[in-house]
Coordinates of C-alpha atoms in Angstrom, one line a residue:
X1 CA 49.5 -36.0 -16.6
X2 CA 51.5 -39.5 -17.2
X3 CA 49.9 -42.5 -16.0
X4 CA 52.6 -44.9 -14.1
X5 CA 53.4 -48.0 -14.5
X6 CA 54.4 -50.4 -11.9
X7 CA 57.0 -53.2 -13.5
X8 CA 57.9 -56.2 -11.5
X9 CA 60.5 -58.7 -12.5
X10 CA 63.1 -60.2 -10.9
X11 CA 65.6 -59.9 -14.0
X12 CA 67.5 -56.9 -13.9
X13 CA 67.7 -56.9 -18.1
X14 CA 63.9 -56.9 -18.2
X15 CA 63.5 -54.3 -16.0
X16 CA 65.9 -52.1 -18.0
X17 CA 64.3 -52.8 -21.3
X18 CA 60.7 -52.3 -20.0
X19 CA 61.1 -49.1 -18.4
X20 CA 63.1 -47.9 -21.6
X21 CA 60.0 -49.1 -23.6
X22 CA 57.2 -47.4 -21.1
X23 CA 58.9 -44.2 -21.2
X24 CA 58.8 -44.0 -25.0
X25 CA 55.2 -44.8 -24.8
X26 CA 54.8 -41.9 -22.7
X27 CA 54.7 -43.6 -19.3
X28 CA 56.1 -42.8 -16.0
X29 CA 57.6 -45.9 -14.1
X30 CA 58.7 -47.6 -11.2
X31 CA 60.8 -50.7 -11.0
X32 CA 61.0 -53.5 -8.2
X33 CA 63.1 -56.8 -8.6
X34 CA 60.1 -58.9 -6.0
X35 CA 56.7 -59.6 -5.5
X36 CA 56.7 -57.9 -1.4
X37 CA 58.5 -55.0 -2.8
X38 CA 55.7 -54.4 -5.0
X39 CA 52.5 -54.7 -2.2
X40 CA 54.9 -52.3 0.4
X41 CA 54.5 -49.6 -3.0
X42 CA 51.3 -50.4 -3.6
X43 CA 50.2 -50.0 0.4
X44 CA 52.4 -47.1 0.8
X45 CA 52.4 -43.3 0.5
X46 CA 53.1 -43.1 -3.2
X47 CA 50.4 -46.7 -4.1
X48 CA 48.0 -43.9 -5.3
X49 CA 50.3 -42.9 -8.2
X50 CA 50.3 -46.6 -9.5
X51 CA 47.7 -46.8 -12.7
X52 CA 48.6 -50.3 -13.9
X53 CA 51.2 -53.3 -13.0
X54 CA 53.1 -55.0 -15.2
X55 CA 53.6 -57.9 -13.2
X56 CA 56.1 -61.1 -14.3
X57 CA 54.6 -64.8 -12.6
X58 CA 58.1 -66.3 -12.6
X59 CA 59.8 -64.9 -9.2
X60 CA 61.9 -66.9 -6.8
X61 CA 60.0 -66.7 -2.9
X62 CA 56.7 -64.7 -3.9
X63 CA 55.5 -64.8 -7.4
X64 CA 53.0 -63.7 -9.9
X65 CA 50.2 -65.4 -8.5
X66 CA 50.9 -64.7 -5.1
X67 CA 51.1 -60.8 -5.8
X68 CA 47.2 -61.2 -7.7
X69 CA 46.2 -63.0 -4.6
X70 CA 47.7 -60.5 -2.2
X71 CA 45.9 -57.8 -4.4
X72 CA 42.9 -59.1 -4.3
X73 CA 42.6 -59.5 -0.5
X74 CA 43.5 -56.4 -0.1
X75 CA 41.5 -54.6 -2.0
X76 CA 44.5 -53.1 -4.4
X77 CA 42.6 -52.7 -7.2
X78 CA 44.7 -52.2 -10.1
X79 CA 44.8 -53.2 -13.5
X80 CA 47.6 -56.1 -13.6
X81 CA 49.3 -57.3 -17.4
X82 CA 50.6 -60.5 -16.5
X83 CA 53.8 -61.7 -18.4
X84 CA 55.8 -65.3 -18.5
X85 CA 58.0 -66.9 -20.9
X86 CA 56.4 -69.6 -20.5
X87 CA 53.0 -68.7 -22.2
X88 CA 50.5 -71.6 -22.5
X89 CA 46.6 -71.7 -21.7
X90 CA 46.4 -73.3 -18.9
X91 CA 48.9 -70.6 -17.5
X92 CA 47.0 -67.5 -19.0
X93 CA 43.9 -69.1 -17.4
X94 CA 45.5 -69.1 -14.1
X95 CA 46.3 -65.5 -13.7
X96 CA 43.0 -64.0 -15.1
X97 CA 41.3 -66.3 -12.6
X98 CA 43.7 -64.9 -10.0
X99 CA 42.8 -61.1 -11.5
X100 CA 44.8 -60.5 -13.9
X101 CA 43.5 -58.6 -17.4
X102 CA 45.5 -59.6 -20.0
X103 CA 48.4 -62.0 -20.7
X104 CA 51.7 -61.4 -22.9
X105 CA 54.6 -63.5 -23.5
X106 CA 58.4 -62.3 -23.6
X107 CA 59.6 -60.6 -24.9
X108 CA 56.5 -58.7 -25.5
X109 CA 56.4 -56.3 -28.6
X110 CA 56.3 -52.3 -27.9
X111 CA 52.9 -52.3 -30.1
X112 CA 52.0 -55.2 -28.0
X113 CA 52.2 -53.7 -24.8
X114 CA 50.6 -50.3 -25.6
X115 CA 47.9 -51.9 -26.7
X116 CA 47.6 -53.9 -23.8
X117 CA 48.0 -51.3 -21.1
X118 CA 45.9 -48.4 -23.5
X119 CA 42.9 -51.2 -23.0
X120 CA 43.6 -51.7 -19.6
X121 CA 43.4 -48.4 -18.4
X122 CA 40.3 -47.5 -20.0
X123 CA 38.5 -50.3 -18.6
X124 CA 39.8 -49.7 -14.9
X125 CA 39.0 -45.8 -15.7
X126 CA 34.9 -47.1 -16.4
X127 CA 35.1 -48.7 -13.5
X128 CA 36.1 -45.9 -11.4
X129 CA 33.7 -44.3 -13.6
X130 CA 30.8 -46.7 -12.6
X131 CA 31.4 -47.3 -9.0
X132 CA 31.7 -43.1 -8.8
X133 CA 28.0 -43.5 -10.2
X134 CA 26.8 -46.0 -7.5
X135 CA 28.3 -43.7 -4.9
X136 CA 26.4 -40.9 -6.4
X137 CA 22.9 -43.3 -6.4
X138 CA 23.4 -44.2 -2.9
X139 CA 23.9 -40.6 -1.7
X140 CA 20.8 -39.8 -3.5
X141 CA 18.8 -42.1 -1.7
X142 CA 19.9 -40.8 1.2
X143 CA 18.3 -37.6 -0.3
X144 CA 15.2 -38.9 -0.5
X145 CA 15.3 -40.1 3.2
X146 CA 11.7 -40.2 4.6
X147 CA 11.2 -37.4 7.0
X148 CA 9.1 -38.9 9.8
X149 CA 8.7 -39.4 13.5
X150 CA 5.9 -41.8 14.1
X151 CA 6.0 -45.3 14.7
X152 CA 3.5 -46.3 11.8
X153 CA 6.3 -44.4 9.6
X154 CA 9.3 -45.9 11.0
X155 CA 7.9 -49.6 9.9
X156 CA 7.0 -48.3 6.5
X157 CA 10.8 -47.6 6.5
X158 CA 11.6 -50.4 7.9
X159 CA 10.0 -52.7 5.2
X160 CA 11.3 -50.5 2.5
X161 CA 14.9 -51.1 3.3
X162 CA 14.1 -54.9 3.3
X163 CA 12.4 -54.5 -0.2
X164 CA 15.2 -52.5 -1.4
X165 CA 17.5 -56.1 -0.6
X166 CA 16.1 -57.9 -3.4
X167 CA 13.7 -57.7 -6.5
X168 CA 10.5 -58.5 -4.7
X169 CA 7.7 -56.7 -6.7
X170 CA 6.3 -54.2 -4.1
X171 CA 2.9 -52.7 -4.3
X172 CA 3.0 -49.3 -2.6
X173 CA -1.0 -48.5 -1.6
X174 CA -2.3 -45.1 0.2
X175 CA -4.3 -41.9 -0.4
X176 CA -3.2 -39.7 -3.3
X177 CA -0.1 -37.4 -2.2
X178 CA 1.1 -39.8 0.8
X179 CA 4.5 -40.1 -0.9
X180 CA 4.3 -43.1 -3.2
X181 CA 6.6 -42.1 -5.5
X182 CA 9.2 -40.9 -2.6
X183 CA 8.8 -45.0 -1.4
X184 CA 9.3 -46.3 -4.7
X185 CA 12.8 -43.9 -5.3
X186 CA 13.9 -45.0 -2.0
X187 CA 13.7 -48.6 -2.4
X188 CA 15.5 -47.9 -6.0
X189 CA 18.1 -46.2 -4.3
X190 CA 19.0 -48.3 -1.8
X191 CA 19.0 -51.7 -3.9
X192 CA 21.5 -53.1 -6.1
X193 CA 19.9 -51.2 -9.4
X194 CA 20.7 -47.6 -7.8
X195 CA 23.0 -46.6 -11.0
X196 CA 20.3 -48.0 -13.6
X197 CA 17.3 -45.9 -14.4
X198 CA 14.2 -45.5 -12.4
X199 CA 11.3 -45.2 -14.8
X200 CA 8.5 -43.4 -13.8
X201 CA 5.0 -44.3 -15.8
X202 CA 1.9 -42.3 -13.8
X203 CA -0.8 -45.4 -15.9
X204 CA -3.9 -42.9 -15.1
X205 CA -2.3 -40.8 -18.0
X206 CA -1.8 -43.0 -20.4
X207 CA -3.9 -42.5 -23.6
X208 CA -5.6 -45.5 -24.1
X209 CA -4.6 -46.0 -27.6
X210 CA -0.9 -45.1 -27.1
X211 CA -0.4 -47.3 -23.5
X212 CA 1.0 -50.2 -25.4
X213 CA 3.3 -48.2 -27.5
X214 CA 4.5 -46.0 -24.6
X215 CA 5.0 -49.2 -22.0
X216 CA 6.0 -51.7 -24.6
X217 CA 7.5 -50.0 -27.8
X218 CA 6.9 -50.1 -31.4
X219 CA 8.7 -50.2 -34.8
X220 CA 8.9 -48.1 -37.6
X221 CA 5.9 -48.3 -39.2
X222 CA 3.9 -50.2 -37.6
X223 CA 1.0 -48.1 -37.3
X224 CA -0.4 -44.7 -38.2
X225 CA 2.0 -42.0 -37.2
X226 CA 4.9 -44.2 -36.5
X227 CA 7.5 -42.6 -38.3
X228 CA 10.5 -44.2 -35.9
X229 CA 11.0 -47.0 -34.1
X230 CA 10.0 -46.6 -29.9
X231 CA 11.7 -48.8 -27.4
X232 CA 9.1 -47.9 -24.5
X233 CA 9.1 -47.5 -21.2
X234 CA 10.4 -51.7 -20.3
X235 CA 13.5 -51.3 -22.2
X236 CA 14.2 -48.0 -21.1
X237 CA 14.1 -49.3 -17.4
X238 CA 15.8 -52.7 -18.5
X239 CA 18.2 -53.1 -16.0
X240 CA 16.6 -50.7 -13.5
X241 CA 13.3 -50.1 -11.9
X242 CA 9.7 -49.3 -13.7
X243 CA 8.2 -47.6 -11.5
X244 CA 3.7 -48.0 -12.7
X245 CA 1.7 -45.4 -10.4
X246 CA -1.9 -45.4 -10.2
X247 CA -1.4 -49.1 -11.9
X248 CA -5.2 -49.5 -11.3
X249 CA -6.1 -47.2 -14.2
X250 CA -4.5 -49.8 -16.8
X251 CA -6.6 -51.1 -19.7
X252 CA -7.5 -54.6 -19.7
X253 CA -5.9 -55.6 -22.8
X254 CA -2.6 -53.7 -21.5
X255 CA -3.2 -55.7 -17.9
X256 CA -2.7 -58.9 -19.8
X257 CA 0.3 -57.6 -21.9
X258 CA 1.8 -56.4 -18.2
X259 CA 0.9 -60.0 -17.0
X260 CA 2.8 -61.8 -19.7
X261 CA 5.8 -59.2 -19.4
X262 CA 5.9 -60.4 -15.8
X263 CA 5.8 -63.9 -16.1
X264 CA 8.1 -63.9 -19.0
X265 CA 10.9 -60.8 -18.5
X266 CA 9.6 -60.2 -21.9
X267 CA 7.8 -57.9 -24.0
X268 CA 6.3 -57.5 -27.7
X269 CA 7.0 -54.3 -28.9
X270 CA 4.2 -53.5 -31.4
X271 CA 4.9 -54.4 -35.2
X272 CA 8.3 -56.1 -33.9
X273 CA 9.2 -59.8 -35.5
X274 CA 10.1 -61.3 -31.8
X275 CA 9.5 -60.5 -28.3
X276 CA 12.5 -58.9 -26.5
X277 CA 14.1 -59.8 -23.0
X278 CA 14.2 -57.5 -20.4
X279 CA 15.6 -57.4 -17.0
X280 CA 13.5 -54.9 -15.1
X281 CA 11.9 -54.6 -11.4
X282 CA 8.7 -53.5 -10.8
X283 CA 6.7 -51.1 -8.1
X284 CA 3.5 -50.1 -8.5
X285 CA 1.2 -48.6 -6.2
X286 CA -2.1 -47.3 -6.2
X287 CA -4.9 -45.0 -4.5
X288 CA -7.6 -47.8 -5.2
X289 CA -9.0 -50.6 -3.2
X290 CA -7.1 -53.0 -5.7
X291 CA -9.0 -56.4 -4.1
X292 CA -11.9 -54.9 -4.8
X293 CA -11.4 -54.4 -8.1
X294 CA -10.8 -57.6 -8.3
X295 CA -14.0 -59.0 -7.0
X296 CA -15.9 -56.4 -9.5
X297 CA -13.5 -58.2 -12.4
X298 CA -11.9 -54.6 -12.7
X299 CA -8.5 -55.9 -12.6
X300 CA -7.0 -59.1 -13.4
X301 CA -6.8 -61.1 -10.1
X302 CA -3.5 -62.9 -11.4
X303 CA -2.0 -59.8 -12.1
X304 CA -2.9 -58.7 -9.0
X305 CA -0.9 -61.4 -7.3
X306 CA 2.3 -60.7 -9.2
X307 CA 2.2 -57.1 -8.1
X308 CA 1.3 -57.4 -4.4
X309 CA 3.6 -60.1 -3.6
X310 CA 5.3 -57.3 -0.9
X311 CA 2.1 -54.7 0.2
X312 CA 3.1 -51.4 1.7
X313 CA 0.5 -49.3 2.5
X314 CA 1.4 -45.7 3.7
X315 CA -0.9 -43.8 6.2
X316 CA -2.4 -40.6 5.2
X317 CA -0.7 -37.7 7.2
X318 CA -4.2 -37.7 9.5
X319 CA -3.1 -40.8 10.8
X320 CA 0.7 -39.4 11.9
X321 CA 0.0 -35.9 12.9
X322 CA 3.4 -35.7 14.9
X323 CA 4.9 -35.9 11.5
X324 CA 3.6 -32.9 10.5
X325 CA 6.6 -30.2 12.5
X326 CA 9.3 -32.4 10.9
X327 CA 7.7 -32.2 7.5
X328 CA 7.3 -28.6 8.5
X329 CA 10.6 -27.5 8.7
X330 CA 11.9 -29.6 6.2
X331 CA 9.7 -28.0 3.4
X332 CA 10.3 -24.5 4.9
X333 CA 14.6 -25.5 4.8
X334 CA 14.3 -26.6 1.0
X335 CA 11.7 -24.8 -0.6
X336 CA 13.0 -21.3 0.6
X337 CA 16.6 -22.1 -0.5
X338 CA 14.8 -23.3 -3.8
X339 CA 13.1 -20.0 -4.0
X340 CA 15.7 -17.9 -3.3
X341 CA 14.5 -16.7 0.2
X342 CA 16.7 -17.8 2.8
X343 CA 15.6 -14.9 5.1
X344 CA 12.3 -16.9 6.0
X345 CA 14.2 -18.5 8.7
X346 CA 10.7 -19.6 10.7
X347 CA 7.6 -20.7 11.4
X348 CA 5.6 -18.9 14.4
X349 CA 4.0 -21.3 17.0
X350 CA 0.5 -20.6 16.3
X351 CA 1.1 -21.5 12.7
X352 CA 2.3 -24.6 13.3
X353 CA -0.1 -25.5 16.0
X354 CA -2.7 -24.8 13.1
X355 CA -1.0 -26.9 10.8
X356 CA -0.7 -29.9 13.4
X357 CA -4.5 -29.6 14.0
X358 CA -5.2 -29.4 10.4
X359 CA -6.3 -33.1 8.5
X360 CA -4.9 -32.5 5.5
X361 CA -7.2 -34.0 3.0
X362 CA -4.8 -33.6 0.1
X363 CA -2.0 -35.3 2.5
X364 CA 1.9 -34.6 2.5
X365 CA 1.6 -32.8 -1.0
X366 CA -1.0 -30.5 0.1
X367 CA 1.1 -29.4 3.1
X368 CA 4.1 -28.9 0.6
X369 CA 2.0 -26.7 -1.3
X370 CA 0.6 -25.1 1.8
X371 CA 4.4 -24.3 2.6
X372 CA 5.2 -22.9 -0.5
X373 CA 2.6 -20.7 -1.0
X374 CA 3.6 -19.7 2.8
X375 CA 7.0 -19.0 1.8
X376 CA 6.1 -16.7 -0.9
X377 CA 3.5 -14.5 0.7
X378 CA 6.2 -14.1 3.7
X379 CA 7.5 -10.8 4.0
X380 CA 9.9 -10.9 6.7
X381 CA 12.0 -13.6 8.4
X382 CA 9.2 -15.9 10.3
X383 CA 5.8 -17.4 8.6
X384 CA 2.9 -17.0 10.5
X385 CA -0.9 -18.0 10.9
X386 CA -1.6 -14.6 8.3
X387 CA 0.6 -17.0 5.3
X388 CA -2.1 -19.8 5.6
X389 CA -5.4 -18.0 4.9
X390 CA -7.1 -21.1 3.5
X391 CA -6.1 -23.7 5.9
X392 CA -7.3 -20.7 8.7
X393 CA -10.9 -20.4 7.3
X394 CA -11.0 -24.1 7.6
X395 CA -10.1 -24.1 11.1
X396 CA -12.1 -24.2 14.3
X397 CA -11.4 -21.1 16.2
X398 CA -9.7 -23.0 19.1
X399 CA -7.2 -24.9 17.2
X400 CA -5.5 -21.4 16.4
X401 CA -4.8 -21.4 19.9
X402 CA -0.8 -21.5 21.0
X403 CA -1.5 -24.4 23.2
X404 CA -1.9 -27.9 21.4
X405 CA -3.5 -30.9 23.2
X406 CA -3.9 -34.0 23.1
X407 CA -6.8 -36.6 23.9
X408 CA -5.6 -39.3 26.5
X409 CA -6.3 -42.9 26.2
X410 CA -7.4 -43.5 29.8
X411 CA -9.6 -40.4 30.4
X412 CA -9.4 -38.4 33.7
X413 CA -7.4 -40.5 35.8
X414 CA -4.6 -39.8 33.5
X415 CA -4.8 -36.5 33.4
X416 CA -5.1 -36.3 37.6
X417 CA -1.9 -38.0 37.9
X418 CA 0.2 -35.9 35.4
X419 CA -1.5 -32.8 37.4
X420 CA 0.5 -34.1 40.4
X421 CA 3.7 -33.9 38.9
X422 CA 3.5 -30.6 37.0
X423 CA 2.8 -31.9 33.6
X424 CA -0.8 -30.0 33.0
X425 CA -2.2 -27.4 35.2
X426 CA -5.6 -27.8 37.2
X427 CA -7.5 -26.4 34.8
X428 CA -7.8 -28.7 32.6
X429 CA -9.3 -31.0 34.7
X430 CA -12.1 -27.9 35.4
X431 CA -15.7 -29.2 34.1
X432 CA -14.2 -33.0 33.0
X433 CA -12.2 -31.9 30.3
X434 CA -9.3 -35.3 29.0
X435 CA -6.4 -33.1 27.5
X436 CA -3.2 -32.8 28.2
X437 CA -2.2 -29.0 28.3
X438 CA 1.4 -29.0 26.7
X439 CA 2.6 -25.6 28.8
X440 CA 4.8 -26.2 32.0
X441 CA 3.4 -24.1 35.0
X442 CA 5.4 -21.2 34.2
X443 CA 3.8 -20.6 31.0
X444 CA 6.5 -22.6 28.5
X445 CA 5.8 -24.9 26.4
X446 CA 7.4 -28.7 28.0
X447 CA 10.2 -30.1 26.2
X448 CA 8.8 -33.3 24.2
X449 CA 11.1 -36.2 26.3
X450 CA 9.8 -34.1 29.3
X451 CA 6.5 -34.8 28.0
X452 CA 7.4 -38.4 27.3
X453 CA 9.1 -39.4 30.7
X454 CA 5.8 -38.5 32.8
X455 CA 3.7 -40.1 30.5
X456 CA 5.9 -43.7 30.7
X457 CA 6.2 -43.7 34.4
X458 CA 2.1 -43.3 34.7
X459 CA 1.6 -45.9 32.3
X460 CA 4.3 -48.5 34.3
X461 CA 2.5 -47.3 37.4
X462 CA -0.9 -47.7 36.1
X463 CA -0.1 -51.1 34.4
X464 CA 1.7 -52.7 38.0
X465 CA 4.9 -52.3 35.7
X466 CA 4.0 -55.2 33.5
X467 CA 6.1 -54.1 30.3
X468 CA 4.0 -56.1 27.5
X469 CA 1.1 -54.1 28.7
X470 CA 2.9 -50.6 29.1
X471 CA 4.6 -51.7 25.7
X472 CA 0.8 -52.3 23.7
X473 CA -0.5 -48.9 25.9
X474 CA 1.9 -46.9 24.3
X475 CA 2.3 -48.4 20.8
X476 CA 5.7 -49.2 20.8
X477 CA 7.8 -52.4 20.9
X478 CA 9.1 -53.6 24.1
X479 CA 12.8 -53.4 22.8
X480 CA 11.9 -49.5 22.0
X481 CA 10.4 -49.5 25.4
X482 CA 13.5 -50.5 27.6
X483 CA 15.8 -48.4 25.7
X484 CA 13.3 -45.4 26.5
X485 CA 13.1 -46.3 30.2
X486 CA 16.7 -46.9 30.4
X487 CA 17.5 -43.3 28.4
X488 CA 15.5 -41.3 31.2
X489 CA 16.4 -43.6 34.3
X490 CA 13.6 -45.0 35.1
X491 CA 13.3 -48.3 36.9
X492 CA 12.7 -51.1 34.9
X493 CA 11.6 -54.7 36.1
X494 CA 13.7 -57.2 34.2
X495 CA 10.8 -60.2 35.1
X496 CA 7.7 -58.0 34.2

């Protein structure tokens, strides 16, 4: 398919020759005596078609510059070959400053502009090329979108996207299997370094002898069993993200290496002459008590300053149980199209009540491996208590039963109230016991915001309707708070 050429000159002669000389070089093109003519084109149905402009700067009313200006505010981005003759410096320094790419003087030679426009297009096709890439990066962080629903969650989020804004070294702490690594690609993909590499080093695994080599590089030669030069794991994320899990496990002599590589955006690969610069952002994160390690003189305590300068510490999933359905189903949506078994469309209720009662030592890995074992032993369309024989053995008889609860905060004067408005029957007050049961009087289970409306209208009436109190009851933010009250009409008091 011909690429077409936009020509702009108001001489009628020029236009002639120039369009004769495009088409021989295998261009199609369109011709326009002014400046406006050529942004109504390039705005209009047919702008698309456009691949280049060859644009003249001397025109009577609107001229070259003008036109680059015009471009450049609105967004038409196209590569634009300037030409004059009156060629001069300061004249060719004035149209690439106003966007142009390259400069020719009349009459321009065929060879000339070939050249010129070959260059040109192959420059705006990598761009097209690169900015398609950046799309791509920031569509996969949006595939690595943290499944949650609990507040603790939504602030871990929260802090992430602020990270992902600049190239603050973040130090991602929690138990083993919390999602680490998730955090760390989601802060790469939402930052400016989404099309450069994300390097992942796991430092626990690192044999001790090779951990320089491996982070840092090494020459030909420069040791036993070097038979090629190694660039490492720096210069492979240099203008991107190294990403150092379990960073707790370094070597000493490697902690001071990281240190200097830190202060200096520079490393020494091993046997090389001179350092080398590198451009590279760092997450760590770690299952240890870091500060600890510190105090023992484990780790380095400087070194341990330039990692933690932004702490993010994810909850294990004990500590955000209401996580767990979400996590649930999205495991069950991608693992059984993964495995080829898109008829388990399901998870029964008293398997998912089990796995919501469940601590899950091994954390949000555990459950994904809990669900893909499920998955597999399923033989028909809905996974059920049977698929998670482990978990079951575990389990206290009565947390198998369909009917969750929960513990309330302020004991049995909570759960008298809800009893009055049909939230739990009168059973469960029978003998003292503080739960919530979740089924409505007629035996179904009660839609969550259900759920959620009762409980905010006892705590505003237990709390005299003070909001900072009803706000720090619930554990939510008082912004969060008002929107709630306001989504399920309940009366709010502006002064409280």
């Amino acid at each position: 398919m011909q690429n077409t050429v936009l020509v702009v000159d108001d001489e009628p002669v020029q236009r002639r020759l120039l369009d004769a000389t495009l088409q021989k070089l295998g261009y199609a093109v369109h011709c326009v005596e002014s400046g406006a003519k050529a942004i109504d084109l390039l705005t209009g149905n047919s702008g698309d078609d456009i691949k280049a402009v060859l644009l003249d700067l001397m025109m009577p009313e609107m001229d070259g510059i003008a036109v680059l200006e015009t471009m450049q505010r609105q967004g038409l981005m196209r590569p634009v070959i300037v030409q004059t003759a009156q060629g001069g410096v300061e004249t060719a320094v004035t149209a690439m400053r106003a966007g142009a790419v390259d400069f020719v003087v009349k009459p321009a030679a065929p060879q000339r502009l070939k050249t010129s426009l070959e260059n040109a297009l192959k420059a705006d096709a990598l761009r097209v090329e690169v900015k398609g890439k950046k799309k791509k990066s920031k569509k996969n962080a949006r595939d690595y979108d943290i499944v949650s629903a609990s507040q603790n969650m939504e602030e871990v989020k929260t802090i992430a996207k602020k990270a992902a804004k600049s190239n603050i070294p973040v130090m991602i702490g929690g138990e083993s299997g919390t999602g680490k690594e998730l955090i760390a690609r989601t802060i790469q993909g939402m930052s400016d370094r989404a099309s450069s590499n994300l390097v992942i080093v796991n430092c626990g695994a690192l044999p001790e002898n090779l951990a320089e080599s491996i982070l840092f590089g090494h020459e030909k030669g420069s040791f036993t069993g070097a038979s090629e030069k190694h660039v490492g794991k720096f210069r492979e994320a240099d203008g991107g993200t190294l990403f150092l899990d379990e960073v707790g496990e370094l070597p000493a002599d490697i902690q001071v290496k990281l240190l200097r590589a830190l202060q200096e955006g520079e490393i020494d690969p091993v046997g090389a002459a001179k350092s080398v610069k590198v451009d590279v952002r760092i997450i760590s994160a770690t299952n240890r008590d870091l500060l600890s390690d510190v105090k023992e003189g484990k780790f380095r305590e400087d070194l341990y300053y330039r990692l933690n300068v932004l702490p993010l510490n994810l909850p294990p999933l004990r500590e955000r149980k209401e996580d767990i359905p979400a996590l649930v189903e999205h495991f069950l949506k991608r693992l059984a199209a993964r495995e080829k078994r898109k008829s388990v469309l399901s998870i029964d209720r008293k398997a998912l009540s089990m796995l919501s009662n469940y601590d899950w030592p091994g954390n949000i890995r555990q459950l994904e491996n809990a669900m893909f074992r499920a998955i597999i032993l399923c033989e028909g369309d809905t996974i059920g208590i049977d698929e998670f024989p482990q978990i079951a053995m575990e389990m206290d008889p009565s947390a198998l039963s369909v009917t969750p609860s929960i513990e309330t905060p302020d004991g049995l004067d909570l759960v008298e109230e809800l009893v009055a408005v049909g939230v739990i029957s009168e059973s469960a007050v029978v003998g003292g016991s503080n739960t919530l049961n979740l089924l409505s009087r007629d035996g179904e289970v009660l839609p969550l915001h259900e759920l959620e409306k009762h409980i905010m209208q006892f705590a505003l009436n237990h709390h005299d309707g003070k909001m900072s109190k009803v706000a720090k009851c619930l554990g939510i933010g008082r912004s969060t708070l008002y929107r709630k009250l306001q989504a399920y009409g309940l009366e709010i008091d502006e002064n409280a």
